Coordinates of C-alpha atoms and ligand atoms in Angstrom, one line a residue:
M1 CA -2.7 -16.6 11.3
P2 CA 0.4 -14.4 11.7
T3 CA 1.0 -12.9 15.1
T4 CA 0.6 -9.1 15.2
P5 CA 3.5 -6.9 14.2
Q6 CA 4.0 -5.2 17.6
S7 CA 5.0 -6.4 20.9
N8 CA 2.2 -4.5 22.7
P9 CA -0.6 -6.1 22.5
E10 CA -4.0 -7.3 22.6
K11 CA -5.8 -4.4 21.0
L12 CA -3.5 -4.6 18.1
E13 CA -4.1 -8.3 17.9
T14 CA -7.8 -7.7 17.8
S15 CA -7.4 -5.2 14.9
W16 CA -5.3 -7.6 13.0
R17 CA -7.8 -10.4 13.5
A18 CA -10.7 -8.2 12.5
L19 CA -8.9 -7.3 9.3
Q20 CA -8.2 -10.9 8.6
E21 CA -11.9 -11.8 8.9
H22 CA -12.9 -8.8 6.9
A23 CA -10.5 -9.7 4.1
N24 CA -11.9 -13.2 4.0
Q25 CA -15.4 -11.8 3.5
L26 CA -14.3 -9.2 0.9
K27 CA -12.5 -11.8 -1.2
S28 CA -15.8 -13.1 -2.4
Q29 CA -16.7 -9.8 -4.0
H30 CA -15.5 -8.4 -7.3
L31 CA -14.4 -4.8 -7.7
R32 CA -16.8 -4.4 -10.5
D33 CA -19.7 -5.2 -8.1
L34 CA -18.4 -2.7 -5.6
F35 CA -18.6 0.0 -8.3
S36 CA -22.0 -1.1 -9.5
A37 CA -23.3 -1.0 -5.9
D38 CA -22.1 2.6 -5.3
A39 CA -22.3 5.4 -7.9
E40 CA -20.4 7.6 -5.5
R41 CA -17.4 5.3 -5.0
F42 CA -14.9 7.6 -6.8
Q43 CA -16.0 10.6 -4.8
R44 CA -15.8 8.7 -1.5
F45 CA -12.4 7.1 -2.2
S46 CA -10.5 9.9 -3.8
L47 CA -8.6 12.8 -2.3
E48 CA -7.1 16.0 -3.6
F49 CA -4.1 17.6 -2.1
G50 CA -2.6 20.7 -3.7
E51 CA -2.4 19.8 -7.4
V52 CA -2.4 16.1 -6.8
L53 CA -5.4 13.8 -6.9
L54 CA -5.3 10.3 -5.4
D55 CA -8.0 8.0 -6.7
Y56 CA -7.9 4.9 -4.5
S57 CA -11.4 3.7 -5.3
K58 CA -10.2 0.8 -7.5
N59 CA -9.0 -1.1 -4.4
F60 CA -10.5 -4.0 -2.5
I61 CA -12.0 -1.6 0.1
T62 CA -15.1 -0.5 1.7
D63 CA -15.7 2.1 4.5
E64 CA -15.4 -0.8 6.9
T65 CA -11.9 -1.8 5.5
L66 CA -10.6 1.7 6.0
K67 CA -12.0 2.0 9.4
L68 CA -10.3 -1.3 10.5
L69 CA -7.0 -0.2 8.9
R70 CA -7.2 3.1 10.7
D71 CA -7.8 1.2 13.9
L72 CA -4.7 -0.8 13.3
A73 CA -2.7 2.4 12.7
Q74 CA -4.1 3.8 15.9
Q75 CA -3.2 0.7 17.9
A76 CA 0.3 0.9 16.5
D77 CA 0.6 4.5 17.7
L78 CA 1.2 5.8 14.2
K79 CA 0.4 9.3 15.3
G80 CA 3.0 9.1 18.1
W81 CA 5.7 7.8 15.7
I82 CA 5.0 10.6 13.2
E83 CA 5.6 13.1 16.0
R84 CA 8.7 11.3 17.1
M85 CA 10.2 11.4 13.6
F86 CA 9.4 15.1 13.0
S87 CA 10.6 16.2 16.4
G88 CA 14.1 14.6 16.0
D89 CA 13.8 11.6 18.3
R90 CA 16.4 8.9 17.5
I91 CA 14.0 6.6 15.9
N92 CA 16.7 4.9 13.8
N93 CA 17.5 2.9 16.9
T94 CA 20.2 0.5 15.4
E95 CA 22.3 3.5 14.3
N96 CA 21.2 5.7 17.2
R97 CA 20.2 8.5 14.8
A98 CA 17.4 10.9 14.4
V99 CA 15.6 10.8 11.0
L100 CA 15.2 14.4 9.8
H101 CA 14.9 14.6 6.0
T102 CA 11.7 16.6 6.9
A103 CA 13.9 19.3 8.5
L104 CA 15.8 19.7 5.2
R105 CA 12.7 20.9 3.6
N106 CA 11.2 22.7 6.6
R107 CA 10.4 25.9 4.6
S108 CA 8.5 27.3 7.6
N109 CA 11.9 27.3 9.4
T110 CA 10.4 26.4 12.8
P111 CA 13.1 25.1 15.1
V112 CA 13.9 21.4 14.9
M113 CA 15.9 20.2 17.9
V114 CA 18.5 17.4 18.0
D115 CA 20.1 16.9 21.4
G116 CA 19.1 20.4 22.4
E117 CA 20.4 22.1 19.2
N118 CA 18.3 23.6 16.5
V119 CA 19.4 22.1 13.2
M120 CA 17.7 24.7 11.0
P121 CA 20.6 27.3 11.0
G122 CA 22.9 24.6 9.7
I123 CA 20.4 23.6 7.0
N124 CA 19.9 27.2 6.0
R125 CA 23.7 27.8 5.9
V126 CA 24.2 24.9 3.4
L127 CA 21.2 26.1 1.3
A128 CA 22.8 29.5 1.1
Q129 CA 26.1 28.0 0.1
M130 CA 24.4 26.0 -2.6
D131 CA 22.6 29.1 -3.7
D132 CA 25.8 31.1 -4.0
F133 CA 27.6 28.3 -5.8
C134 CA 24.9 27.4 -8.2
G135 CA 24.5 31.1 -9.1
R136 CA 28.2 31.4 -9.9
V137 CA 28.2 28.3 -12.1
R138 CA 25.0 29.2 -13.9
R139 CA 26.0 32.8 -14.5
G140 CA 29.3 31.6 -15.9
E141 CA 31.3 33.2 -13.2
W142 CA 32.8 29.9 -12.0
K143 CA 35.5 29.2 -14.5
G144 CA 37.3 26.0 -15.5
Y145 CA 41.1 26.0 -15.4
T146 CA 41.4 27.6 -18.9
G147 CA 38.9 30.3 -18.1
K148 CA 35.9 28.7 -19.8
T149 CA 32.4 28.5 -18.2
I150 CA 31.1 25.1 -17.0
T151 CA 28.9 23.2 -19.5
D152 CA 28.7 19.8 -17.9
I153 CA 28.0 18.6 -14.3
V154 CA 29.1 15.0 -13.6
N155 CA 27.7 13.6 -10.4
I156 CA 29.6 10.7 -9.0
G157 CA 27.8 8.8 -6.3
I158 CA 25.9 5.6 -5.7
G159 CA 22.7 4.4 -4.0
G160 CA 21.2 7.3 -2.1
S161 CA 23.8 9.6 -3.4
D162 CA 22.8 8.9 -7.0
L163 CA 19.2 7.6 -7.4
G164 CA 17.4 10.6 -5.9
P165 CA 19.3 13.4 -7.7
H166 CA 19.4 11.4 -10.9
M167 CA 15.7 10.7 -10.9
V168 CA 14.8 14.3 -10.0
A169 CA 17.2 15.8 -12.5
T170 CA 15.7 13.6 -15.2
A171 CA 12.1 14.4 -14.2
L172 CA 12.8 18.1 -14.3
R173 CA 14.6 18.1 -17.6
P174 CA 12.4 20.9 -19.0
Y175 CA 13.7 23.2 -16.2
W176 CA 17.4 22.8 -17.1
K177 CA 19.4 25.8 -18.0
D178 CA 20.4 25.9 -21.7
G179 CA 24.0 25.0 -22.1
L180 CA 24.3 23.1 -18.8
T181 CA 23.9 19.3 -18.8
A182 CA 23.9 16.9 -15.9
H183 CA 25.4 13.4 -16.1
F184 CA 25.3 10.7 -13.4
V185 CA 27.9 8.1 -12.8
S186 CA 27.3 5.4 -10.2
N187 CA 28.4 2.0 -11.4
V188 CA 31.9 0.8 -10.6
D189 CA 31.8 -0.9 -13.9
G190 CA 34.3 1.3 -15.9
T191 CA 31.8 1.5 -18.7
D192 CA 29.8 4.0 -16.8
I193 CA 32.5 6.6 -16.2
N194 CA 34.2 5.9 -19.5
E195 CA 31.0 6.5 -21.5
T196 CA 30.4 9.7 -19.6
L197 CA 33.9 11.1 -19.9
A198 CA 33.8 10.5 -23.6
K199 CA 31.0 13.1 -23.8
V200 CA 32.6 15.9 -21.8
S201 CA 35.7 18.2 -21.9
P202 CA 38.0 18.6 -18.9
E203 CA 38.0 22.4 -19.5
T204 CA 34.3 22.8 -18.9
T205 CA 33.3 19.9 -16.6
L206 CA 32.5 20.1 -13.0
F207 CA 32.5 16.9 -11.0
V208 CA 30.3 16.6 -7.9
I209 CA 31.6 13.8 -5.7
A210 CA 28.6 12.8 -3.7
S211 CA 29.3 10.5 -0.8
K212 CA 28.1 10.8 2.8
T213 CA 31.0 8.7 4.0
F214 CA 33.5 9.5 1.3
T215 CA 34.7 6.0 1.6
T216 CA 32.2 4.1 -0.6
R217 CA 34.3 1.8 -2.8
E218 CA 32.4 2.4 -6.1
T219 CA 32.2 6.2 -5.7
M220 CA 35.8 6.6 -4.6
T221 CA 37.0 4.4 -7.5
N222 CA 35.0 6.5 -10.0
A223 CA 36.1 9.7 -8.4
H224 CA 39.8 8.8 -8.6
S225 CA 39.4 7.7 -12.2
A226 CA 37.7 11.1 -13.0
R227 CA 40.5 12.9 -11.2
Q228 CA 43.2 11.0 -13.1
W229 CA 41.4 11.7 -16.4
F230 CA 41.3 15.3 -15.5
L231 CA 45.0 15.4 -14.8
D232 CA 45.8 13.4 -17.9
N233 CA 43.8 15.7 -20.1
S234 CA 44.5 19.1 -18.7
D235 CA 47.9 20.6 -17.9
G236 CA 48.4 18.0 -15.2
D237 CA 48.5 20.6 -12.3
P238 CA 46.8 19.1 -9.2
L239 CA 46.1 22.6 -7.9
K240 CA 43.6 23.0 -10.8
I241 CA 41.5 20.1 -9.3
R242 CA 39.7 22.6 -7.1
H243 CA 38.2 24.3 -10.1
H244 CA 36.6 21.1 -11.3
F245 CA 35.8 19.0 -8.3
V246 CA 33.4 19.7 -5.4
A247 CA 32.1 17.4 -2.8
V248 CA 28.9 16.7 -0.9
S249 CA 29.8 14.8 2.2
T250 CA 29.9 14.5 6.0
N251 CA 33.6 13.5 5.9
S252 CA 35.7 16.7 5.5
S253 CA 39.1 15.2 6.2
A254 CA 38.6 12.6 3.4
V255 CA 37.3 15.4 1.1
Q256 CA 40.4 17.5 1.7
A257 CA 42.7 14.5 1.2
F258 CA 41.2 14.0 -2.2
G259 CA 42.3 17.5 -3.2
I260 CA 39.0 19.3 -2.9
D261 CA 39.1 22.8 -1.4
S262 CA 37.1 22.6 1.9
H263 CA 35.2 25.7 0.8
N264 CA 33.8 23.6 -2.0
M265 CA 32.5 20.9 0.3
F266 CA 28.8 20.9 1.0
E267 CA 28.0 19.4 4.3
F268 CA 25.1 17.2 5.5
W269 CA 24.4 15.3 8.7
D270 CA 24.2 11.9 10.1
W271 CA 20.5 12.3 10.6
V272 CA 20.0 12.3 6.8
G273 CA 19.7 8.8 5.6
G274 CA 21.2 8.1 2.2
R275 CA 18.0 7.2 0.4
Y276 CA 16.3 10.3 2.0
S277 CA 19.1 12.7 1.2
L278 CA 18.1 14.3 -2.1
W279 CA 16.7 17.2 -0.1
S280 CA 20.1 18.0 1.3
A281 CA 23.2 19.1 -0.7
I282 CA 23.0 15.7 -2.3
G283 CA 20.5 17.6 -4.5
L284 CA 23.3 19.9 -5.7
P285 CA 23.4 18.5 -9.3
V286 CA 19.7 19.1 -9.5
A287 CA 20.0 22.7 -8.1
L288 CA 22.9 23.3 -10.6
V289 CA 20.8 22.5 -13.7
V290 CA 17.3 23.6 -12.6
G291 CA 18.4 26.6 -10.5
M292 CA 18.1 27.1 -6.7
E293 CA 14.6 28.7 -7.0
N294 CA 13.3 25.5 -8.6
F295 CA 15.2 23.4 -6.1
K296 CA 13.4 25.3 -3.3
Q297 CA 10.1 24.7 -5.0
L298 CA 10.9 21.0 -4.8
L299 CA 11.5 21.4 -1.1
A300 CA 8.4 23.5 -0.7
G301 CA 6.2 20.8 -2.3
A302 CA 7.7 18.1 0.0
H303 CA 7.2 20.4 3.0
E304 CA 3.5 20.8 2.2
M305 CA 3.2 17.0 2.1
D306 CA 5.0 16.8 5.4
R307 CA 2.5 19.1 7.0
H308 CA -0.4 17.2 5.5
F309 CA 1.1 13.9 6.8
A310 CA 1.7 15.4 10.3
E311 CA -1.7 17.2 10.6
A312 CA -4.4 15.6 8.5
D313 CA -6.8 13.2 10.0
F314 CA -5.9 9.6 9.0
S315 CA -9.2 9.4 7.0
E316 CA -7.9 12.0 4.6
N317 CA -4.2 11.6 4.9
M318 CA -2.7 10.5 1.6
P319 CA 0.5 8.8 2.9
V320 CA -1.5 7.1 5.6
I321 CA -4.1 5.8 3.1
L322 CA -1.4 4.6 0.7
G323 CA 0.6 3.0 3.5
L324 CA -2.4 1.2 5.0
L325 CA -3.4 -0.1 1.5
G326 CA 0.2 -1.4 1.3
I327 CA -0.4 -3.3 4.5
W328 CA -3.8 -4.5 3.3
Y329 CA -2.4 -6.2 0.2
R330 CA 0.9 -7.4 1.7
N331 CA -0.5 -9.0 4.9
F332 CA -4.1 -9.8 4.0
F333 CA -3.9 -10.6 0.3
N334 CA -0.4 -12.1 0.2
A335 CA 0.7 -9.6 -2.5
G336 CA 4.5 -9.9 -2.6
N337 CA 5.1 -7.1 -5.0
H338 CA 3.9 -3.6 -6.0
A339 CA 4.2 -1.9 -9.4
I340 CA 5.0 1.7 -9.9
L341 CA 3.8 2.8 -13.4
P342 CA 4.5 6.4 -14.2
Y343 CA 2.7 7.5 -17.4
D344 CA 5.3 10.2 -17.9
H345 CA 8.6 9.6 -19.7
S346 CA 10.3 12.1 -17.4
L347 CA 9.5 9.9 -14.4
R348 CA 11.1 6.9 -16.0
L349 CA 13.6 6.6 -13.1
L350 CA 10.9 6.8 -10.4
P351 CA 10.4 3.0 -10.2
A352 CA 14.1 2.5 -9.6
Y353 CA 14.2 5.4 -7.1
L354 CA 11.2 4.0 -5.1
Q355 CA 12.7 0.5 -5.3
Q356 CA 15.5 1.7 -3.1
A357 CA 13.4 3.9 -1.0
D358 CA 11.0 1.1 -0.2
M359 CA 13.0 -2.1 -0.4
E360 CA 16.0 -0.8 1.6
S361 CA 13.7 0.7 4.2
N362 CA 11.2 -2.1 4.6
G363 CA 13.1 -5.2 3.5
K364 CA 13.6 -6.2 7.1
R365 CA 13.2 -9.5 8.9
V366 CA 13.4 -8.5 12.6
T367 CA 11.4 -6.0 14.6
R368 CA 12.9 -2.8 16.0
D369 CA 13.8 -4.9 19.0
G370 CA 15.5 -7.6 17.0
V371 CA 12.8 -10.2 17.2
P372 CA 12.2 -12.2 14.0
V373 CA 8.9 -11.3 12.4
D374 CA 6.4 -13.9 11.5
Y375 CA 4.4 -11.8 9.1
D376 CA 5.4 -10.4 5.7
T377 CA 7.2 -7.0 5.5
G378 CA 8.2 -4.9 2.4
P379 CA 7.2 -6.1 -1.0
V380 CA 9.2 -6.2 -4.2
I381 CA 8.9 -2.8 -5.9
W382 CA 9.3 -2.6 -9.6
G383 CA 7.9 -0.9 -12.7
Q384 CA 8.5 0.9 -15.9
P385 CA 6.9 3.9 -17.5
G386 CA 3.7 3.6 -19.5
T387 CA 2.9 2.9 -22.2
N388 CA 6.1 0.8 -22.6
G389 CA 5.2 -1.6 -19.9
Q390 CA 1.9 -2.4 -21.6
H391 CA 3.8 -4.0 -24.4
A392 CA 5.9 -6.0 -22.0
F393 CA 4.8 -7.2 -18.6
F394 CA 1.2 -6.0 -18.3
Q395 CA 0.1 -9.5 -19.6
L396 CA 1.1 -11.0 -16.3
I397 CA -0.7 -8.3 -14.3
H398 CA -3.9 -8.8 -16.3
Q399 CA -3.9 -12.6 -16.7
G400 CA -1.1 -14.1 -14.6
T401 CA -1.5 -15.8 -11.3
E402 CA 0.3 -13.2 -9.2
L403 CA -1.6 -10.3 -7.6
V404 CA 0.2 -7.0 -8.5
P405 CA -1.3 -3.9 -6.9
A406 CA -0.1 -1.0 -9.0
D407 CA 0.2 2.8 -8.8
F408 CA -0.5 4.7 -12.0
I409 CA 1.0 8.2 -12.1
L410 CA -0.1 10.7 -14.7
P411 CA 0.6 14.5 -15.1
I412 CA -2.4 16.1 -16.7
R413 CA -0.4 18.7 -18.7
T414 CA 2.7 17.7 -20.5
H415 CA 5.8 19.8 -21.0
H416 CA 5.9 18.4 -24.6
P417 CA 2.5 19.0 -26.2
I418 CA 3.2 17.4 -29.6
S419 CA 0.2 16.4 -31.7
E420 CA -2.0 13.8 -29.9
H421 CA 0.8 12.2 -27.9
H422 CA -0.4 13.2 -24.5
E423 CA -4.0 12.3 -25.2
I424 CA -2.9 8.8 -26.2
L425 CA -0.7 8.4 -23.2
S426 CA -3.5 9.6 -20.8
A427 CA -6.2 7.5 -22.4
N428 CA -4.0 4.4 -22.0
C429 CA -3.2 5.2 -18.4
I430 CA -6.9 5.5 -17.4
A431 CA -7.9 2.6 -19.6
Q432 CA -5.4 0.3 -18.0
T433 CA -6.8 1.0 -14.5
E434 CA -10.3 0.3 -15.8
A435 CA -9.3 -2.9 -17.6
L436 CA -7.5 -4.2 -14.5
M437 CA -10.5 -3.4 -12.3
R438 CA -13.4 -4.7 -14.4
G439 CA -11.7 -7.3 -16.7
K440 CA -13.7 -9.0 -19.4
T441 CA -16.1 -11.8 -18.6
E442 CA -16.6 -15.0 -20.5
D443 CA -20.0 -13.9 -21.7
E444 CA -18.5 -10.6 -23.0
V445 CA -15.7 -12.5 -24.8
R446 CA -18.1 -15.0 -26.3
K447 CA -20.3 -12.3 -27.7
E448 CA -17.3 -10.5 -29.1
L449 CA -16.1 -13.6 -30.9
L450 CA -19.6 -14.4 -32.2
D451 CA -19.9 -10.9 -33.6
A452 CA -16.5 -11.4 -35.3
G453 CA -18.0 -14.4 -37.1
M454 CA -16.4 -17.3 -35.3
D455 CA -18.0 -20.7 -35.0
E456 CA -18.8 -22.4 -31.7
D457 CA -15.6 -24.6 -31.7
Q458 CA -13.4 -21.6 -32.3
I459 CA -15.2 -19.6 -29.6
T460 CA -14.9 -22.5 -27.1
M461 CA -11.2 -22.9 -27.8
L462 CA -10.3 -19.2 -27.7
A463 CA -12.7 -17.9 -24.9
P464 CA -10.6 -19.0 -21.8
H465 CA -7.6 -17.2 -23.2
K466 CA -9.4 -14.0 -23.9
V467 CA -11.1 -13.7 -20.5
F468 CA -9.7 -11.1 -18.2
P469 CA -10.6 -11.9 -14.6
G470 CA -10.3 -8.2 -13.6
N471 CA -10.5 -7.5 -9.9
K472 CA -6.9 -6.1 -10.0
P473 CA -6.4 -3.2 -7.6
S474 CA -4.7 0.0 -8.5
N475 CA -4.3 3.6 -7.3
T476 CA -4.1 6.5 -9.7
L477 CA -2.2 9.6 -8.9
M478 CA -2.8 12.6 -11.2
M479 CA -1.1 15.9 -10.9
R480 CA -1.7 19.1 -12.9
Q481 CA 1.9 19.1 -14.3
L482 CA 5.2 17.7 -13.4
T483 CA 6.6 20.8 -11.7
P484 CA 9.4 20.9 -9.1
Y485 CA 6.7 21.6 -6.5
N486 CA 4.5 18.7 -7.5
L487 CA 7.4 16.4 -7.8
G488 CA 8.5 17.3 -4.2
T489 CA 5.0 16.5 -3.0
L490 CA 4.9 13.1 -4.8
I491 CA 8.3 12.0 -3.5
A492 CA 7.4 13.0 0.1
L493 CA 4.1 11.1 -0.3
Y494 CA 6.0 7.9 -1.0
E495 CA 8.6 8.5 1.7
H496 CA 5.8 8.8 4.3
K497 CA 3.9 5.8 2.9
I498 CA 6.9 3.7 3.5
F499 CA 7.2 5.0 7.0
V500 CA 3.6 4.2 7.8
E501 CA 4.1 0.6 6.7
S502 CA 7.3 0.3 8.8
I503 CA 5.4 1.5 11.9
I504 CA 2.7 -1.1 11.4
W505 CA 5.3 -3.8 10.9
N506 CA 7.3 -2.5 13.9
I507 CA 10.6 -2.4 11.9
N508 CA 13.3 0.2 11.6
A509 CA 12.9 1.8 8.1
F510 CA 16.1 3.8 8.4
D511 CA 18.9 1.3 8.7
Q512 CA 20.2 -1.0 5.9
W513 CA 22.4 -3.7 7.5
G514 CA 21.5 -6.0 4.7
V515 CA 23.9 -4.3 2.3
E516 CA 27.0 -5.0 4.5
L517 CA 27.8 -8.7 4.0
G518 CA 28.3 -8.5 0.3
K519 CA 30.6 -5.4 0.7
Q520 CA 32.7 -7.3 3.3
L521 CA 33.1 -10.4 1.1
A522 CA 33.9 -8.3 -2.0
G523 CA 36.8 -6.9 -0.1
V524 CA 38.2 -10.4 0.6
I525 CA 37.6 -11.6 -3.0
E526 CA 39.2 -8.4 -4.4
K527 CA 42.4 -9.3 -2.7
E528 CA 42.2 -13.0 -3.8
L529 CA 41.7 -11.9 -7.4
D530 CA 45.0 -9.9 -7.1
S531 CA 47.0 -12.8 -5.5
A532 CA 49.0 -15.3 -7.6
K533 CA 47.9 -18.2 -5.4
P534 CA 44.8 -20.2 -6.2
C535 CA 41.8 -19.4 -4.0
T536 CA 40.9 -22.0 -1.4
S537 CA 39.3 -20.1 1.4
H538 CA 35.6 -20.4 0.5
D539 CA 33.1 -23.0 -0.5
S540 CA 33.7 -24.9 -3.7
S541 CA 31.4 -22.8 -5.8
T542 CA 33.0 -19.5 -4.7
N543 CA 36.5 -20.9 -5.0
G544 CA 35.7 -22.3 -8.4
L545 CA 34.3 -19.0 -9.6
V546 CA 37.3 -17.0 -8.3
N547 CA 39.8 -19.4 -9.8
Y548 CA 37.9 -19.6 -13.2
L549 CA 38.0 -15.8 -13.4
K550 CA 41.7 -15.7 -12.5
K551 CA 42.5 -18.2 -15.2
Ligands
G6Q1 C1 20.9 4.6 1.5 C2 22.1 3.8 1.7 C3 23.0 3.8 0.5 C4 24.0 4.9 0.4 C5 25.1 4.5 -0.6 C6 26.1 5.6 -0.8 O1 20.1 4.8 2.3 O2 22.7 4.3 2.8 O3 22.3 3.6 -0.7 O4 23.4 6.1 0.0 O5 25.7 3.3 -0.1 O6 26.8 5.9 0.4 P1 27.7 7.2 0.5 O7 26.9 8.4 0.3 O8 28.3 7.1 1.9 O9 28.7 7.0 -0.6

């Protein structure tokens, strides 16, 4: 049995052990039987918040499970940690930082203090700066160097400075202003910037260089290539750069050194983690294409979820329920992965976004105090939009040997009501959750094959292949429509789910030291690739690869 994920104590250990015993009992039951035994199961295990419905009834849970999970949360002082996060305590202990993405969308504007200073005036100032700037670009008042209006926004950033705004801008495509297109360049592979630059004109393109540090190798390489392309394809006057380049950063000296006017720098703060930054000026490309009013709706939706998370009882608290279910599967059912399956083409980047949000936050091997854990932490997050995934990897979820808890996400109304597309999409989404839950028994398969006219030998041969064990858990999240507000709610829901898990695991969800080593070594190898001498400083594989590449 794993030890408990907190250094305090006995009560926690008792909760953990109780859950372990309960899981062992529950494993003998099939989800199908839990549904047969309780006609009210959907009503009891579903929850509405705003325009979002969470159905979590297709999980291996009973009232007792939820009670035990809530006990665990209580023993881990989840309530206290939520308060600490919202009130600006430096809960990111390894970087000695507060964690205040919630302040960025604090639409009630109540003071949020960091070191005795209210951060809200600063947040409101940058929002006003964004508002003014977006208005000028969208009204065509902001001109390119030849006097033309801006038609293309190219965001250059990576990781947290790319995935959030890229996902949100893609999700909110129906809200884009006509004649204004957003592009996102992140990869240092020159293909990314080259392919994007081929689509735009230097006269009408605005580059947003999004980098908290303004030192990230990939972003600065892409930014310098964009700058050079601009100079090569315009009249070559470096003073014109300020018409076409703005920055979102915390590093004003580096921004100025790049040639960007300091008035065109949008600030954010060290208490905004990269992967939690889309609510800050990192959301600028989104605000540019959808407009500031819609951007504020996104913030408002997230804010409502923040209040729900902070105030609702754990028994009806969506992020708490999702987080505790995450613990349930990871630690008591040994599920090493979790699928995100949006049944909405506009949400096609959500799995990649949540992959970073979750895996960079909870992919940790030591506790907040630096002690190695001996229980599992963050799972592998992956997914694709439906129905595409059904024709690809769903086979493994239905009939493979790996348990894959999954979240299905479905907007009820589509922005693209063409013939029966949305009905087909919706039917598939719901059907998959049913198929995963109930499966198909051998008797059902045999009857089907018999009805199809097969003989006993054929039936015996085929039946095992056609049986679906079922008993596969899933959550379904439905929302009325994918609006900026509902999207804000959805993203904040997942952010807080991740936080809940990190508290139970006693890990710091807000640092990311695991990305450093590769960066350091790449710096060394970059120099070696440039040198005329053969490389001998590493192991034989690394030397061999460097030398092979040089040849
Ligand atoms: C996220 C990480 C990381 C970061 C990128 C970009 O939480 O910190 O993904 O966002 O490395 O960093 P910069 O914004 O500093 O370029």
